[in-house]
mmCIF file of C-alpha atoms in Angstrom:
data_model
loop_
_atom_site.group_PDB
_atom_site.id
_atom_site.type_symbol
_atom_site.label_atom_id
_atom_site.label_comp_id
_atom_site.label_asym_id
_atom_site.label_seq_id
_atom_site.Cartn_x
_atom_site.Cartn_y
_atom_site.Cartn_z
ATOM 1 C CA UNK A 1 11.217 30.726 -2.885
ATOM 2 C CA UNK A 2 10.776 30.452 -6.618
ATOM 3 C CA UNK A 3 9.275 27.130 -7.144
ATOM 4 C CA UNK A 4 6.079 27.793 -7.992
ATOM 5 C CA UNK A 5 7.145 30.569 -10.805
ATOM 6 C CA UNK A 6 9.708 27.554 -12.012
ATOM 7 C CA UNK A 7 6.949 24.471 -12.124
ATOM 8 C CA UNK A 8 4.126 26.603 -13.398
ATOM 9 C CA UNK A 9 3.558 25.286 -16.954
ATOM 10 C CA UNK A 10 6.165 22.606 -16.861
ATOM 11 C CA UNK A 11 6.132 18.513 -15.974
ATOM 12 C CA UNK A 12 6.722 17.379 -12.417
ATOM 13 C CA UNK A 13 10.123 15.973 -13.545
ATOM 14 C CA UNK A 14 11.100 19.118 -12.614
ATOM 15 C CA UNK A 15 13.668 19.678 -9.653
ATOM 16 C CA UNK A 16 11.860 21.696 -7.634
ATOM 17 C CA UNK A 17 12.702 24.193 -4.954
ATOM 18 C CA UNK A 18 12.983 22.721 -1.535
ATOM 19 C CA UNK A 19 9.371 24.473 -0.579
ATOM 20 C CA UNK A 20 8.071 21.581 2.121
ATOM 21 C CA UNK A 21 11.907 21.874 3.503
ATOM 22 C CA UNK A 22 11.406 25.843 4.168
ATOM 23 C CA UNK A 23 8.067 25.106 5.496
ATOM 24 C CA UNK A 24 9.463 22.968 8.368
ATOM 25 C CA UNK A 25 12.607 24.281 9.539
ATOM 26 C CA UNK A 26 11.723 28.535 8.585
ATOM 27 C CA UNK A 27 9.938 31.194 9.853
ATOM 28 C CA UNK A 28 8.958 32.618 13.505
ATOM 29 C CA UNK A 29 6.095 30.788 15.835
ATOM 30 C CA UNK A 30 3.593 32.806 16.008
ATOM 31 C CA UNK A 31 1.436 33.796 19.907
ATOM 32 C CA UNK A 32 -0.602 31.049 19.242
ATOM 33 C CA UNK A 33 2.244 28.650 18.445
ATOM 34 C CA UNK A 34 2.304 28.242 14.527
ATOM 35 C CA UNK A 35 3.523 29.818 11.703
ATOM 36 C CA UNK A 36 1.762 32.279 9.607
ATOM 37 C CA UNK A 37 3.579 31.628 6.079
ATOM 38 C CA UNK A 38 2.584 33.786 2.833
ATOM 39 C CA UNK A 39 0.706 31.625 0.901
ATOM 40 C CA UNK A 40 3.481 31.522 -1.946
ATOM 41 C CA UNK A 41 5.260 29.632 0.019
ATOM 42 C CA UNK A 42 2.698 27.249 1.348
ATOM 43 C CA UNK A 43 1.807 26.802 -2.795
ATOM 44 C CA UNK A 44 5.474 26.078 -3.149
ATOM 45 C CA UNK A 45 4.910 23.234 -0.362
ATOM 46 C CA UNK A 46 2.349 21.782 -1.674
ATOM 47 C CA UNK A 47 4.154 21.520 -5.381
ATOM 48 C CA UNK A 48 7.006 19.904 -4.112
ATOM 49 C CA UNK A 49 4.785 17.413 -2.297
ATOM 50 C CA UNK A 50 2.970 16.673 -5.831
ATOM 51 C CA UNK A 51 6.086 16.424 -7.143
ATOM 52 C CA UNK A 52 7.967 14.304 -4.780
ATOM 53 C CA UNK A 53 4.870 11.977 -4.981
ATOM 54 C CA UNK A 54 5.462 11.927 -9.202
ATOM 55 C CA UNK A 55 8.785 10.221 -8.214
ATOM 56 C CA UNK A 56 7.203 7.615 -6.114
ATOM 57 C CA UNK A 57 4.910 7.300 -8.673
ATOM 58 C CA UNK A 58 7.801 6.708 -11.614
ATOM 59 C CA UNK A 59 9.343 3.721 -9.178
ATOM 60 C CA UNK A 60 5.938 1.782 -9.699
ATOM 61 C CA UNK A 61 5.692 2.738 -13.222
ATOM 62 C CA UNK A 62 8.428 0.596 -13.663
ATOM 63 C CA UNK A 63 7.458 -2.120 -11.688
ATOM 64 C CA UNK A 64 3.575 -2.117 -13.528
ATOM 65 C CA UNK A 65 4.441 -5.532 -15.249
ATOM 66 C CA UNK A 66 4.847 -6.701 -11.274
ATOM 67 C CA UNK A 67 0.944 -5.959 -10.153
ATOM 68 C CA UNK A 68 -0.608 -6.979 -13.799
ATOM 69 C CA UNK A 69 0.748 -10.230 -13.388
ATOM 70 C CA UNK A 70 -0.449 -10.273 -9.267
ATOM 71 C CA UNK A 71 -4.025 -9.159 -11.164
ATOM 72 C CA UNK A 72 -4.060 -12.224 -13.106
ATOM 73 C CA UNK A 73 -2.737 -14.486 -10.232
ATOM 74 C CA UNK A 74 -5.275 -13.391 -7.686
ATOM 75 C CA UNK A 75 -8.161 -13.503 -10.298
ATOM 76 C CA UNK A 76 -7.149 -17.122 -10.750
ATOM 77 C CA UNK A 77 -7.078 -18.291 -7.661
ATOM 78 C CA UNK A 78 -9.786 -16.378 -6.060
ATOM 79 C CA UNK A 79 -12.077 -17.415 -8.925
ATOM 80 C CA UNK A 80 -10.855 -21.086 -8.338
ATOM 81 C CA UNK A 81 -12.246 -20.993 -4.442
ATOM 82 C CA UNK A 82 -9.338 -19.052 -3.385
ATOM 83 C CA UNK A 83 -9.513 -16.206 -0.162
ATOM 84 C CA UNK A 84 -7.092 -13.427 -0.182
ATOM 85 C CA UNK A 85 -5.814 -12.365 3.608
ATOM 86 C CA UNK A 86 -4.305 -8.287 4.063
ATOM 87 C CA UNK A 87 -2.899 -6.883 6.529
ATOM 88 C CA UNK A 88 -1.002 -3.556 7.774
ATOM 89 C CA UNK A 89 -0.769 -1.015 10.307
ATOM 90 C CA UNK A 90 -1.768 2.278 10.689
ATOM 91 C CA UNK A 91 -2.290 3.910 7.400
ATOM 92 C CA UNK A 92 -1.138 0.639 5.654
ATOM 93 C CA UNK A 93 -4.129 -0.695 7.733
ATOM 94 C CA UNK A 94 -6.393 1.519 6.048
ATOM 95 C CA UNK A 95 -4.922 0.496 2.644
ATOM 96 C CA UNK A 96 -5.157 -3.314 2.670
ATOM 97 C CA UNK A 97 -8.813 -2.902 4.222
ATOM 98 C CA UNK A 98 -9.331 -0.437 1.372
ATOM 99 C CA UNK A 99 -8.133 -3.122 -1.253
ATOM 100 C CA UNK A 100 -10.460 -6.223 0.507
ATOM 101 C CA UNK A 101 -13.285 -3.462 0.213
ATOM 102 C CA UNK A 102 -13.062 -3.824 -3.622
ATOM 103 C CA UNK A 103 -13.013 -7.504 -3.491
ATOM 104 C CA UNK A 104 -16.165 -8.153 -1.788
ATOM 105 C CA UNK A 105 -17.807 -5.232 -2.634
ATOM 106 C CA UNK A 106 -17.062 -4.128 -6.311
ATOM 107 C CA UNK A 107 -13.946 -1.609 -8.204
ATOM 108 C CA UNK A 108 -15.544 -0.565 -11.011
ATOM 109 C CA UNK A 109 -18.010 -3.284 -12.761
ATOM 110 C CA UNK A 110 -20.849 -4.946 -11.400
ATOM 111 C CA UNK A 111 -19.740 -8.762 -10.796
ATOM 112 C CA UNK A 112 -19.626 -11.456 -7.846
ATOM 113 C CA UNK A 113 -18.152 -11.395 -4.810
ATOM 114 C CA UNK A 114 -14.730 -12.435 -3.874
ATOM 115 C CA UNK A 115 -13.252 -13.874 -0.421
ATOM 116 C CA UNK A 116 -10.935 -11.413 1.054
ATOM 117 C CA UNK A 117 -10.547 -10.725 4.303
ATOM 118 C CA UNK A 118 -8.276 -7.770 5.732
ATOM 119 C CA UNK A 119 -6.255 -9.418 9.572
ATOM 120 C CA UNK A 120 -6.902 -6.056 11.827
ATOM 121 C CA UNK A 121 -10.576 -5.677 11.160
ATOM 122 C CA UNK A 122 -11.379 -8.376 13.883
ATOM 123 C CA UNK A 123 -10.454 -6.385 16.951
ATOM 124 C CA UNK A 124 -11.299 -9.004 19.580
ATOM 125 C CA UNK A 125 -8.886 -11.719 17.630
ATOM 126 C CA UNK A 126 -5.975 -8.525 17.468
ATOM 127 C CA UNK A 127 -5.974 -7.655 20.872
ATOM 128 C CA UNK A 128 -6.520 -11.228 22.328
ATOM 129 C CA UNK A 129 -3.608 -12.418 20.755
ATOM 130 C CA UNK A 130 -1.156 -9.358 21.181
ATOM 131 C CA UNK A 131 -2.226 -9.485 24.920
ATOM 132 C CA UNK A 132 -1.794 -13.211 25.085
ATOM 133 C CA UNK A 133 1.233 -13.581 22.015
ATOM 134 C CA UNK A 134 2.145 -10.257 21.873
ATOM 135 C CA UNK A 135 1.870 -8.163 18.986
ATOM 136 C CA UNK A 136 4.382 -9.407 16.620
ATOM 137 C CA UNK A 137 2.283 -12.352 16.498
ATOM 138 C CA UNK A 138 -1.491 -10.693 15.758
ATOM 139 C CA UNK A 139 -1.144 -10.866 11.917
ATOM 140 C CA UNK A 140 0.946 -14.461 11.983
ATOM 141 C CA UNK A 141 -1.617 -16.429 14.241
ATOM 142 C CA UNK A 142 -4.061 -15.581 11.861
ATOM 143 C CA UNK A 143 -2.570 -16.344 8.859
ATOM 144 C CA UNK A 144 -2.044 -20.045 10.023
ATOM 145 C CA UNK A 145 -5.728 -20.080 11.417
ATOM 146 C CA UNK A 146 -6.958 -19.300 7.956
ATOM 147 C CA UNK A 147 -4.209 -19.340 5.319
ATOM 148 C CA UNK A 148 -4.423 -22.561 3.183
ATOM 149 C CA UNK A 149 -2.544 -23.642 -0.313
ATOM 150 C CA UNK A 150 -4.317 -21.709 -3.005
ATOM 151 C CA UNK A 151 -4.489 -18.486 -1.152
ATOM 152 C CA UNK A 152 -2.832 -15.029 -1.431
ATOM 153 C CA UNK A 153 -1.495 -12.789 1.771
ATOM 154 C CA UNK A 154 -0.806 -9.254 0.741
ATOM 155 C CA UNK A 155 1.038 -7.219 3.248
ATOM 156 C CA UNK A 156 1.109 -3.356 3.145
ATOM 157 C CA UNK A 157 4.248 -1.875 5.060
ATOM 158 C CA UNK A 158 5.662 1.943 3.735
ATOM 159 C CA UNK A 159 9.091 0.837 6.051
ATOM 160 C CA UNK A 160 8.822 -3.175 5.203
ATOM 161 C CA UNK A 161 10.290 -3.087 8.679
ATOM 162 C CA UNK A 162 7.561 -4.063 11.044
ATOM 163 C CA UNK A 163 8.103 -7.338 12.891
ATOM 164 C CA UNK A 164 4.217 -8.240 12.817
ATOM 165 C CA UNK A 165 4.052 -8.250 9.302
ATOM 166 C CA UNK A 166 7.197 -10.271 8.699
ATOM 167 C CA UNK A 167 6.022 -12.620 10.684
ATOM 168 C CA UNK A 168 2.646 -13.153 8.778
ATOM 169 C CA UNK A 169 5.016 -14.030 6.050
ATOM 170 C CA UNK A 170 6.521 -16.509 7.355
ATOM 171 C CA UNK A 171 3.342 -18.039 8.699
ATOM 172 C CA UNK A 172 2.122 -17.908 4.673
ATOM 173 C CA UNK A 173 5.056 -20.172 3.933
ATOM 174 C CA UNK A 174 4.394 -22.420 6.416
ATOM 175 C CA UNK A 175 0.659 -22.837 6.064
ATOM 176 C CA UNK A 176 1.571 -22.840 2.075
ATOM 177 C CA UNK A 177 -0.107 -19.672 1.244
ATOM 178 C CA UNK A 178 1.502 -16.995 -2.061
ATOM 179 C CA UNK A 179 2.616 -14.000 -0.106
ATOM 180 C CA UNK A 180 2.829 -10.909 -1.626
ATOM 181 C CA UNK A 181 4.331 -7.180 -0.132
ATOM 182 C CA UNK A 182 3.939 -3.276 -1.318
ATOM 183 C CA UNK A 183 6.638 -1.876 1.097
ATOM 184 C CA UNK A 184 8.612 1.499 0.540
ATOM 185 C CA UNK A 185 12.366 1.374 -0.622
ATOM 186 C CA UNK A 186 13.993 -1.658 -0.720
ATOM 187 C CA UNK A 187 15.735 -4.291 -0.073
ATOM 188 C CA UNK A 188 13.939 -4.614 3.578
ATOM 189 C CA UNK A 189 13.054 -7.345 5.984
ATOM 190 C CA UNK A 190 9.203 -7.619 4.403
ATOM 191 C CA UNK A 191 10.532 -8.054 0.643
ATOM 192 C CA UNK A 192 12.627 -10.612 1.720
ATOM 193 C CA UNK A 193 10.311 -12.573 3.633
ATOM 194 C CA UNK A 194 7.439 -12.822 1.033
ATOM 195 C CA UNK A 195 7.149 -14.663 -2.260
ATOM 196 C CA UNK A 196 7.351 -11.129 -4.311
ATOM 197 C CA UNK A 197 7.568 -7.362 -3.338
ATOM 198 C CA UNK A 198 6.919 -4.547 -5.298
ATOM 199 C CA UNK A 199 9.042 -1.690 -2.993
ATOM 200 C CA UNK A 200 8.862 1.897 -3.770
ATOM 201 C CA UNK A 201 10.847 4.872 -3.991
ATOM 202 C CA UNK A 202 10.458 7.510 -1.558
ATOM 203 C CA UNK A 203 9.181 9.317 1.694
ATOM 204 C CA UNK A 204 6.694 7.112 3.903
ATOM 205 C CA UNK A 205 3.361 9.256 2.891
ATOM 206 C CA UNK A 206 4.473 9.648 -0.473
ATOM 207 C CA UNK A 207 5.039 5.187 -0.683
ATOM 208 C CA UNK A 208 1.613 5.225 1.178
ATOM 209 C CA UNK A 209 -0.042 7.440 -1.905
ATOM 210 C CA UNK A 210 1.427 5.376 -4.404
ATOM 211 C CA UNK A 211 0.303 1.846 -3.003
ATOM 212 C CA UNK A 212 -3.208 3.563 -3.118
ATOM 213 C CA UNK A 213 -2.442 3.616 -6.988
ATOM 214 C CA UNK A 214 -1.075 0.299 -7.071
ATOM 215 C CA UNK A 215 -4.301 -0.833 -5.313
ATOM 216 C CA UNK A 216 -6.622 0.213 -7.611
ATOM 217 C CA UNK A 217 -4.501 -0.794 -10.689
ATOM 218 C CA UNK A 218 -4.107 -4.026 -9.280
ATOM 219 C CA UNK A 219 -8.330 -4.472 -8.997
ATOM 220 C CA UNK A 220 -8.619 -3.449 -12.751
ATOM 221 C CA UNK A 221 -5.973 -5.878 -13.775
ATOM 222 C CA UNK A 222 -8.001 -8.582 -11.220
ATOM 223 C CA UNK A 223 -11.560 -7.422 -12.599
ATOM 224 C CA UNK A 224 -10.242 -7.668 -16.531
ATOM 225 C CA UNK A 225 -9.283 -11.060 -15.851
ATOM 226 C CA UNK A 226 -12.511 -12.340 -13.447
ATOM 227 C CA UNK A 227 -14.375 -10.943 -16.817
ATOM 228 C CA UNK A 228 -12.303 -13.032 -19.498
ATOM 229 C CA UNK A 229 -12.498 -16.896 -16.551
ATOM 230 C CA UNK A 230 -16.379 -16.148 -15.925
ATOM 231 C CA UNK A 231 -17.372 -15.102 -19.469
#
């Protein structure tokens, strides 16, 4: 394994060694049932990780015109009396509830609160209706309970496959709601179904980083814009 003697000094464009790949497939399991690796390689690992993430990071580079223009949107209409409705699961659960965080709360800046409110924090509405709907339908019932023209629904999916989430866009449609994805590579069910997608390049955790990115870029854009309507 030479990858870490190749990147040291140099950019991330760098093709790197296949050190994660090694990690997985090589070496003998130990009594305890793991493998003890020389920490070279395990430094080689992590380096291709960084720099796997870089490329995930280079697809929404190019897509940056994308959320600056969502920043300006969602200021607008959230400043106007507008809510904005997430929703995800698992990690991508973590990530929209992340982003309504900022809203209500703050980013950066002090200023007001927004409305936005992320679908699978309300565990009693989530499992009532997946017990009584099933769970394709916990995001969608919700989004035509409190969807209305003028709002935003932002869903977070690093597959854009999951039923649930398709389904919430639909419900945005018909309810009148923008609808808005951050899925992995594309094209894919979700960035079909919703108004506008920005889809990224790349493994699941490293599409997951990179909407953590978009995230925050997407509350400076939203704060820069709240600053210039309320000034």
């Amino acid at each position: 394994m030479k990858m870490s003697r190749a990147l040291r000094g140099q950019s991330l464009t760098a093709t790197p060694a296949a050190g994660l790949t090694a990690i997985r497939s090589g070496g003998p399991l130990g009594p305890a049932g793991f493998r003890v690796l020389p920490p070279e390689q395990l430094s080689d690992g992590v380096l291709e990780h960084i720099f796997e993430a870089s490329q995930a990071l280079d697809s929404l580079r190019r897509q940056s015109a994308v959320l600056a223009r969502w920043g300006q949107t969602l200021a607008h209409r959230l400043a106007s009396g507008g809510r904005l409705l997430a929703a995800g699961n698992g990690g991508s659960a973590a990530e929209a509830q992340h982003l309504t965080a900022e809203l209500v709360g703050r980013y950066d800046g002090e200023r007001r609160p927004f409305s936005a409110i992320a679908l699978h924090g309300d565990t009693s509405a989530m499992t009532a209706i997946g017990n009584d709907y099933g769970y394709d339908e916990v995001f969608a019932r919700q989004v035509r309970a409190h969807a209305r023209p003028g709002d935003v629904v932002i869903l977070l999916s690093t597959s854009g496959k999951s039923p649930n989430l398709v389904a919430a866009a639909q419900a945005s449609h018909e309810v009148g709601a923008l609808s808005w994805a951050l899925t992995g590579p594309g094209p894919n069910p979700l960035s079909a179904a919703v108004d506008e997608a920005v889809a990224l390049e790349g493994r699941n955790c490293h599409v997951q980083e990179a909407q953590l990115i978009a995230i925050h870029a997407l509350c400076e854009c939203f704060d820069a814009c709240v600053a210039e309507e309320e000034d």
